[in-house]
JSON list of C-alpha atoms in Angstrom, two decimals:
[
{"chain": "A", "resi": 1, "resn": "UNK", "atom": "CA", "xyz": [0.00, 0.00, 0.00]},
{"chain": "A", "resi": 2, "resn": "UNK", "atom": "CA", "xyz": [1.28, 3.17, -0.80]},
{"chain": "A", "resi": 3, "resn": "UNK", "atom": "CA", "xyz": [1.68, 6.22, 1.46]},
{"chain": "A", "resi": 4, "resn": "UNK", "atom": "CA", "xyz": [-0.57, 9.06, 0.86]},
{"chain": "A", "resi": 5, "resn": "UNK", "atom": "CA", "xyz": [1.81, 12.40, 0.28]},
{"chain": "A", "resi": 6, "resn": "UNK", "atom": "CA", "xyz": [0.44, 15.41, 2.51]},
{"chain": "A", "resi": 7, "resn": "UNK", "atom": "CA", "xyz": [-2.57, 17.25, 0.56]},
{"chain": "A", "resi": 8, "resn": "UNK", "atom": "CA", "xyz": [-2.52, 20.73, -0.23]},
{"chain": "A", "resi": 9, "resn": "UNK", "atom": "CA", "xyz": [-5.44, 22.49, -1.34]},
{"chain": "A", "resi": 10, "resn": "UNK", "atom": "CA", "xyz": [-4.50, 24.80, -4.53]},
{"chain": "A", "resi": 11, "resn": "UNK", "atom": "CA", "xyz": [-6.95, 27.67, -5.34]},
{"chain": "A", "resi": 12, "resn": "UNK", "atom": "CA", "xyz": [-5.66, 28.83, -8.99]},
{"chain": "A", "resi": 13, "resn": "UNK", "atom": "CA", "xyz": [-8.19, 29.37, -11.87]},
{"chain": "A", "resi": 14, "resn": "UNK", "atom": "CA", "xyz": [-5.31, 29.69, -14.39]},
{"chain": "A", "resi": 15, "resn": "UNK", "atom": "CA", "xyz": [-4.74, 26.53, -15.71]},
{"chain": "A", "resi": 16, "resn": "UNK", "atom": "CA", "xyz": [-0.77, 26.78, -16.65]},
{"chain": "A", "resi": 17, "resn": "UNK", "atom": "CA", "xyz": [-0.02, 28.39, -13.60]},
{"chain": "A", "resi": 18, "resn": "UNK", "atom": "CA", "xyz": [-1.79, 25.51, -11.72]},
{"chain": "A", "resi": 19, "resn": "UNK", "atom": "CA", "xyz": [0.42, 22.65, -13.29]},
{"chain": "A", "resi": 20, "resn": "UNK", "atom": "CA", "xyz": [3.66, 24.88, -12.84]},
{"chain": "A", "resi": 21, "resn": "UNK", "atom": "CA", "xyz": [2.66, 24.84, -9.26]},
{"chain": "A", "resi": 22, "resn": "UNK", "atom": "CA", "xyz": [0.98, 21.16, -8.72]},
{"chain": "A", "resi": 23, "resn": "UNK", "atom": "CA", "xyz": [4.45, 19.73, -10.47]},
{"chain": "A", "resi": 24, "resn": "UNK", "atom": "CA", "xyz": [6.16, 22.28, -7.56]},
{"chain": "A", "resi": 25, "resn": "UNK", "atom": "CA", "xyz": [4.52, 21.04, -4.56]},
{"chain": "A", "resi": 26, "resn": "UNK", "atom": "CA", "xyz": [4.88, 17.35, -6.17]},
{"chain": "A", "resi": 27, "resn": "UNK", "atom": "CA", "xyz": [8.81, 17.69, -6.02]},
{"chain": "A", "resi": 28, "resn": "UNK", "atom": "CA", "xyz": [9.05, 18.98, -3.07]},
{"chain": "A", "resi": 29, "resn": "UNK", "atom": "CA", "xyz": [6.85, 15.65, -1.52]},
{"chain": "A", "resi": 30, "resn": "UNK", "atom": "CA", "xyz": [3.30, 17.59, -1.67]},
{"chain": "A", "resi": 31, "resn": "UNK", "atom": "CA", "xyz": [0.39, 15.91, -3.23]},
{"chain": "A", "resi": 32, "resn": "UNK", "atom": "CA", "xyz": [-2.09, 19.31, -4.73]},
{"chain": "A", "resi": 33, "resn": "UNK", "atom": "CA", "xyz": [-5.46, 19.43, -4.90]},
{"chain": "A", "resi": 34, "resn": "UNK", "atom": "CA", "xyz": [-7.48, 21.73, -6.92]},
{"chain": "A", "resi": 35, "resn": "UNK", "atom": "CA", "xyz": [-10.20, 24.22, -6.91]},
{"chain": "A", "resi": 36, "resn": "UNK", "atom": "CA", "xyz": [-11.05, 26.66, -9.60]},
{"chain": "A", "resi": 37, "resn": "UNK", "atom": "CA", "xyz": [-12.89, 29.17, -7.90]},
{"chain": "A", "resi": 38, "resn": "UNK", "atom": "CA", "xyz": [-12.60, 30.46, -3.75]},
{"chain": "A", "resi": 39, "resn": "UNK", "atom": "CA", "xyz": [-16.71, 29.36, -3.35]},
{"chain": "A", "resi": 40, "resn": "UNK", "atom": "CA", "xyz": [-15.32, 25.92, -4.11]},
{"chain": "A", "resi": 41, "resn": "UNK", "atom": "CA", "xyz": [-12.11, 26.02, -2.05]},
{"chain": "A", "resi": 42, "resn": "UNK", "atom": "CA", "xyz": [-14.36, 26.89, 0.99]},
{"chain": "A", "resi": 43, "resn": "UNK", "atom": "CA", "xyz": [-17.23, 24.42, 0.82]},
{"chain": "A", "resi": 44, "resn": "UNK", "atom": "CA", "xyz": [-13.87, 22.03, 0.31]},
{"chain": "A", "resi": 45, "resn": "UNK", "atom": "CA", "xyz": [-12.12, 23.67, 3.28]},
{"chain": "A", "resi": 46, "resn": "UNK", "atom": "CA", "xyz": [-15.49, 23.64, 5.61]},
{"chain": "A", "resi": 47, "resn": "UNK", "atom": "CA", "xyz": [-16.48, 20.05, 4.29]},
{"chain": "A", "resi": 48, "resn": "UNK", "atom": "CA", "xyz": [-13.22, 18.69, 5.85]},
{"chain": "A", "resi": 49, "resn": "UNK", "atom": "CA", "xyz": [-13.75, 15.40, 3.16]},
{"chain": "A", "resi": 50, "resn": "UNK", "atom": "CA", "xyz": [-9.52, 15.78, 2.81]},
{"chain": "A", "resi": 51, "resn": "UNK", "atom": "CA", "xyz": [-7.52, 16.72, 5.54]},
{"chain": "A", "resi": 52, "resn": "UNK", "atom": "CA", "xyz": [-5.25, 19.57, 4.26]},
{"chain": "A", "resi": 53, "resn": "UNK", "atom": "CA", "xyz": [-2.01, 20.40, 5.33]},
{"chain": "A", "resi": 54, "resn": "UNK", "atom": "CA", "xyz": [-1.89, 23.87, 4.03]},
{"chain": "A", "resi": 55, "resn": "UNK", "atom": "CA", "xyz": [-3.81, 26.41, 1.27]},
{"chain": "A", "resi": 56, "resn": "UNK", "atom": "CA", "xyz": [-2.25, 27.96, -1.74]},
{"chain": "A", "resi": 57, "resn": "UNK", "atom": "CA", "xyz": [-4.43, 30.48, -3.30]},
{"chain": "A", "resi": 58, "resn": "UNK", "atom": "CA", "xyz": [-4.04, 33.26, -5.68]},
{"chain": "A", "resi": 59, "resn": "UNK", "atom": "CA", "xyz": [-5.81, 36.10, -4.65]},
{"chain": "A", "resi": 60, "resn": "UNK", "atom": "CA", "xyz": [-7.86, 36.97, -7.82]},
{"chain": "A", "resi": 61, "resn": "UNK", "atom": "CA", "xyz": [-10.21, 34.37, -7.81]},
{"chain": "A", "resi": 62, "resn": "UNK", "atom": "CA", "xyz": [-13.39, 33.21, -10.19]},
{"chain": "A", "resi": 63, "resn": "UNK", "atom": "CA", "xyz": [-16.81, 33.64, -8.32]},
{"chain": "A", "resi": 64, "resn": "UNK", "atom": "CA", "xyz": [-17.51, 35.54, -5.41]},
{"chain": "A", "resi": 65, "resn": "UNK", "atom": "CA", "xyz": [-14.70, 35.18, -3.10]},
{"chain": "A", "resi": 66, "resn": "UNK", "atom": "CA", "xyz": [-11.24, 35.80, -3.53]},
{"chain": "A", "resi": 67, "resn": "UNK", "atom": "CA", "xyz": [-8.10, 34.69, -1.73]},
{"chain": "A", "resi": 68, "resn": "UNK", "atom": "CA", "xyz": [-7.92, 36.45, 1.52]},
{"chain": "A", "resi": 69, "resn": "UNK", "atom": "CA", "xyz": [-11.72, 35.29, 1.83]},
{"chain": "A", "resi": 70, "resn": "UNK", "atom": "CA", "xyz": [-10.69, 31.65, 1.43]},
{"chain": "A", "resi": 71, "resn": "UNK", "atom": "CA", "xyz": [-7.39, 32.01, 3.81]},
{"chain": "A", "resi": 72, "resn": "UNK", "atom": "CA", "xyz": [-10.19, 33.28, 6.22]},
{"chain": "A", "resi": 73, "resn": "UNK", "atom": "CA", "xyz": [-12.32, 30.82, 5.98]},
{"chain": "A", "resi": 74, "resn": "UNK", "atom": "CA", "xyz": [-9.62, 27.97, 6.17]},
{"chain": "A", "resi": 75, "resn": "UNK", "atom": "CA", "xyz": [-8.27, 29.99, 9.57]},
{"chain": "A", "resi": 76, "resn": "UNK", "atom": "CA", "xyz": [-11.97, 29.58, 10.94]},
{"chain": "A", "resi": 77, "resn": "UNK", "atom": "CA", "xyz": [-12.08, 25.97, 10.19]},
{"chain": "A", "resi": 78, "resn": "UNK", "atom": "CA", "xyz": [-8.37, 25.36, 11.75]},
{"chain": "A", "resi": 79, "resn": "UNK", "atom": "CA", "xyz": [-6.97, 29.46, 13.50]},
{"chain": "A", "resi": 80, "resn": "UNK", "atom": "CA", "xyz": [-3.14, 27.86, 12.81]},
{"chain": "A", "resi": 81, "resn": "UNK", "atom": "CA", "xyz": [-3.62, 26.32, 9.30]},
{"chain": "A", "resi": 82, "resn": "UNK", "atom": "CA", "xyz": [-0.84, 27.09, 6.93]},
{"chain": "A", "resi": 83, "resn": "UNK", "atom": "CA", "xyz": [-1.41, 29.77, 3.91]},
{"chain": "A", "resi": 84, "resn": "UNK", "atom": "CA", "xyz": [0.66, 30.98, 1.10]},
{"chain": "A", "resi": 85, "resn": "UNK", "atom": "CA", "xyz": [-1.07, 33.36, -1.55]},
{"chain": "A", "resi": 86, "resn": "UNK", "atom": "CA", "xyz": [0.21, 33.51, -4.75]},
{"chain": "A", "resi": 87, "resn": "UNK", "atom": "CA", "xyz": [-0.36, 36.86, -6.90]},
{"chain": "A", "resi": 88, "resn": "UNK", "atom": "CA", "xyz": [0.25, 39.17, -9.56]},
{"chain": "A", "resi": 89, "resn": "UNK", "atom": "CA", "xyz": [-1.41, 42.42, -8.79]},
{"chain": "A", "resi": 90, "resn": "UNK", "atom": "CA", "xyz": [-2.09, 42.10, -5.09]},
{"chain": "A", "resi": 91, "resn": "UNK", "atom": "CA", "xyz": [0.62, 41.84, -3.33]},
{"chain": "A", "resi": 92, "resn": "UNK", "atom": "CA", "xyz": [0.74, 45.19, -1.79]},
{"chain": "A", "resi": 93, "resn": "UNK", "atom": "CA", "xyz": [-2.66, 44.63, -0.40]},
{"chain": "A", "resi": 94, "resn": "UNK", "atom": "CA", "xyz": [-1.03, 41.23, 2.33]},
{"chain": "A", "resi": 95, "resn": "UNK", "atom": "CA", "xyz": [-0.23, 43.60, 5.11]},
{"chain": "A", "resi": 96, "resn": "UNK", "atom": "CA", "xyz": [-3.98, 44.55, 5.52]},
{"chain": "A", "resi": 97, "resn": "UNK", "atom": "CA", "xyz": [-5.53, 41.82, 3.84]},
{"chain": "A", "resi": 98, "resn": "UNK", "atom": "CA", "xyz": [-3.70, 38.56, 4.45]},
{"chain": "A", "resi": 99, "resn": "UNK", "atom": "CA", "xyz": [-4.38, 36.45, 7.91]},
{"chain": "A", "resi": 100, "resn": "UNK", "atom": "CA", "xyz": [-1.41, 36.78, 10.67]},
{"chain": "A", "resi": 101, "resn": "UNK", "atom": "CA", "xyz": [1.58, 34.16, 9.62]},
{"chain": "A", "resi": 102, "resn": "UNK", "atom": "CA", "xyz": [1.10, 33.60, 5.70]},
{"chain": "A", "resi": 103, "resn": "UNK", "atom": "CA", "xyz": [3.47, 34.35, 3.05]},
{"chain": "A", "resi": 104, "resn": "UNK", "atom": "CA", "xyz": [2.99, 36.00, -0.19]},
{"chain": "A", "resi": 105, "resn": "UNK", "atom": "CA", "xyz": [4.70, 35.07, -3.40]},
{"chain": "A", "resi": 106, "resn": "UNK", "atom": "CA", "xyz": [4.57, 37.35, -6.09]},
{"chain": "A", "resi": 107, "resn": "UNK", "atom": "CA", "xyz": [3.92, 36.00, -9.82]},
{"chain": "A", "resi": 108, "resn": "UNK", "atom": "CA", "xyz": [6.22, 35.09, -10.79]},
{"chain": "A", "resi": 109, "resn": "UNK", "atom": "CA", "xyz": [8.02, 33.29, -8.65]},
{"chain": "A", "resi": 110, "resn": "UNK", "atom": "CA", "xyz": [10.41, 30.14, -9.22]},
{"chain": "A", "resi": 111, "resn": "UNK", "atom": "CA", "xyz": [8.43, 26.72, -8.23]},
{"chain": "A", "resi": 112, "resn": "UNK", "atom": "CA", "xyz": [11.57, 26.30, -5.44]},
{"chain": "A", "resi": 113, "resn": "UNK", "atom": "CA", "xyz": [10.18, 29.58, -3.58]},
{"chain": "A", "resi": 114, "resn": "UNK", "atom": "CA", "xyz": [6.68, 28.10, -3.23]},
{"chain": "A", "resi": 115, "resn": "UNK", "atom": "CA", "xyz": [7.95, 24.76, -1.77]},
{"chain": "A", "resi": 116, "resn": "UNK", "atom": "CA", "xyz": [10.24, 26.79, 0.62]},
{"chain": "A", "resi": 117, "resn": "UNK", "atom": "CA", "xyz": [7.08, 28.71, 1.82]},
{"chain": "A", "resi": 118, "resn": "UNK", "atom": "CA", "xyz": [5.14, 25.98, 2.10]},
{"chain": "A", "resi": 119, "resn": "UNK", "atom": "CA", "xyz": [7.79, 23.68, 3.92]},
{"chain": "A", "resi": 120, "resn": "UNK", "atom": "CA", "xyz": [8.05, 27.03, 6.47]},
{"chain": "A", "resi": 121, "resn": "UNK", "atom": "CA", "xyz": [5.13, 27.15, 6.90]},
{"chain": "A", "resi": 122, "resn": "UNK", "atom": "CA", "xyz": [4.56, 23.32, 7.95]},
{"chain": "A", "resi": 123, "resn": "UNK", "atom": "CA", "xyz": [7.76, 23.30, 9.95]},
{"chain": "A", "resi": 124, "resn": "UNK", "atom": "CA", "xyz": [6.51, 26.25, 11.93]},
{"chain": "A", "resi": 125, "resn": "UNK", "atom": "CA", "xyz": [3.13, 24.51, 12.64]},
{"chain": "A", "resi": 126, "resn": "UNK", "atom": "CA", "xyz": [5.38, 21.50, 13.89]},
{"chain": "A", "resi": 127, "resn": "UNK", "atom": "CA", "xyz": [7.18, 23.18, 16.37]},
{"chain": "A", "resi": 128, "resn": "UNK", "atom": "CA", "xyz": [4.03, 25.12, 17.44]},
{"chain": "A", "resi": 129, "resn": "UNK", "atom": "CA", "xyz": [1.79, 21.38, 18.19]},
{"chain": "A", "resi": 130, "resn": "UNK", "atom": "CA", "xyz": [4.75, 20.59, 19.54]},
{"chain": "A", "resi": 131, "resn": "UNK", "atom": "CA", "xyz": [4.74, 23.02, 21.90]},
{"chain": "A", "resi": 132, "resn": "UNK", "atom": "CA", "xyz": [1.61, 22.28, 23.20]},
{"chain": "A", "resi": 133, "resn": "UNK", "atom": "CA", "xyz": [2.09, 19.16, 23.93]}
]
């Protein structure tokens, strides 16, 4: 039986730049799941079906909600869970916008930084559960 790799939920409605990132998180030992649009990446998040280990999501999103709306909504369903946004025009907006401990790439970025954020980002929730114990 094979081991399931760690699940991250990818919010990208941009086809290419969602296989330059799935192929990213796949090297670096990340399995990606997809949603096109943030109403789907929440009813995924709040459905709990897959148990996550962190949420990459562009910010510009098809359908009502965008990005920081879908980090939000992730952050009700777990207040630690990990969060990188990935964007081209909103960057400037993550100080007021983004929840407390994510990290912003900004498009373009090499498929080695996203990993790096991720892996951060997981390392730091880690040593924070492992705190608490």
């Amino acid at each position: 039986m094979t081991e399931r790799l760690p699940t991250v939920l990818l919010v990208e409605d941009d086809d290419a730049i969602q296989g330059i990132v799935e192929d990213a998180l796949r090297e670096g030992g990340l399995e990606a799941a997809g949603a096109k649009t943030g109403e789907e990446a929440v009813t995924l998040l709040k459905g709990q079906l897959t148990a996550y280990c962190a949420l990459v999501t562009d910010i510009s999103l098809l359908g009502k909600f965008n990005g920081w709306e879908v980090a939000r909504a992730a952050r009700e369903v777990d207040p630690n869970f990990p969060v990188v946004y990935i964007s081209g025009a909103a960057a400037h907006e993550w100080p007021a916008q983004g929840v407390p401990n994510s990290i912003i790439l900004q498009k373009p970025f090499a498929p080695a930084q996203l990993t790096t954020a991720v892996s951060q980002l997981l390392n730091e929730r880690s040593a924070a559960d492992l705190g608490k114990a």
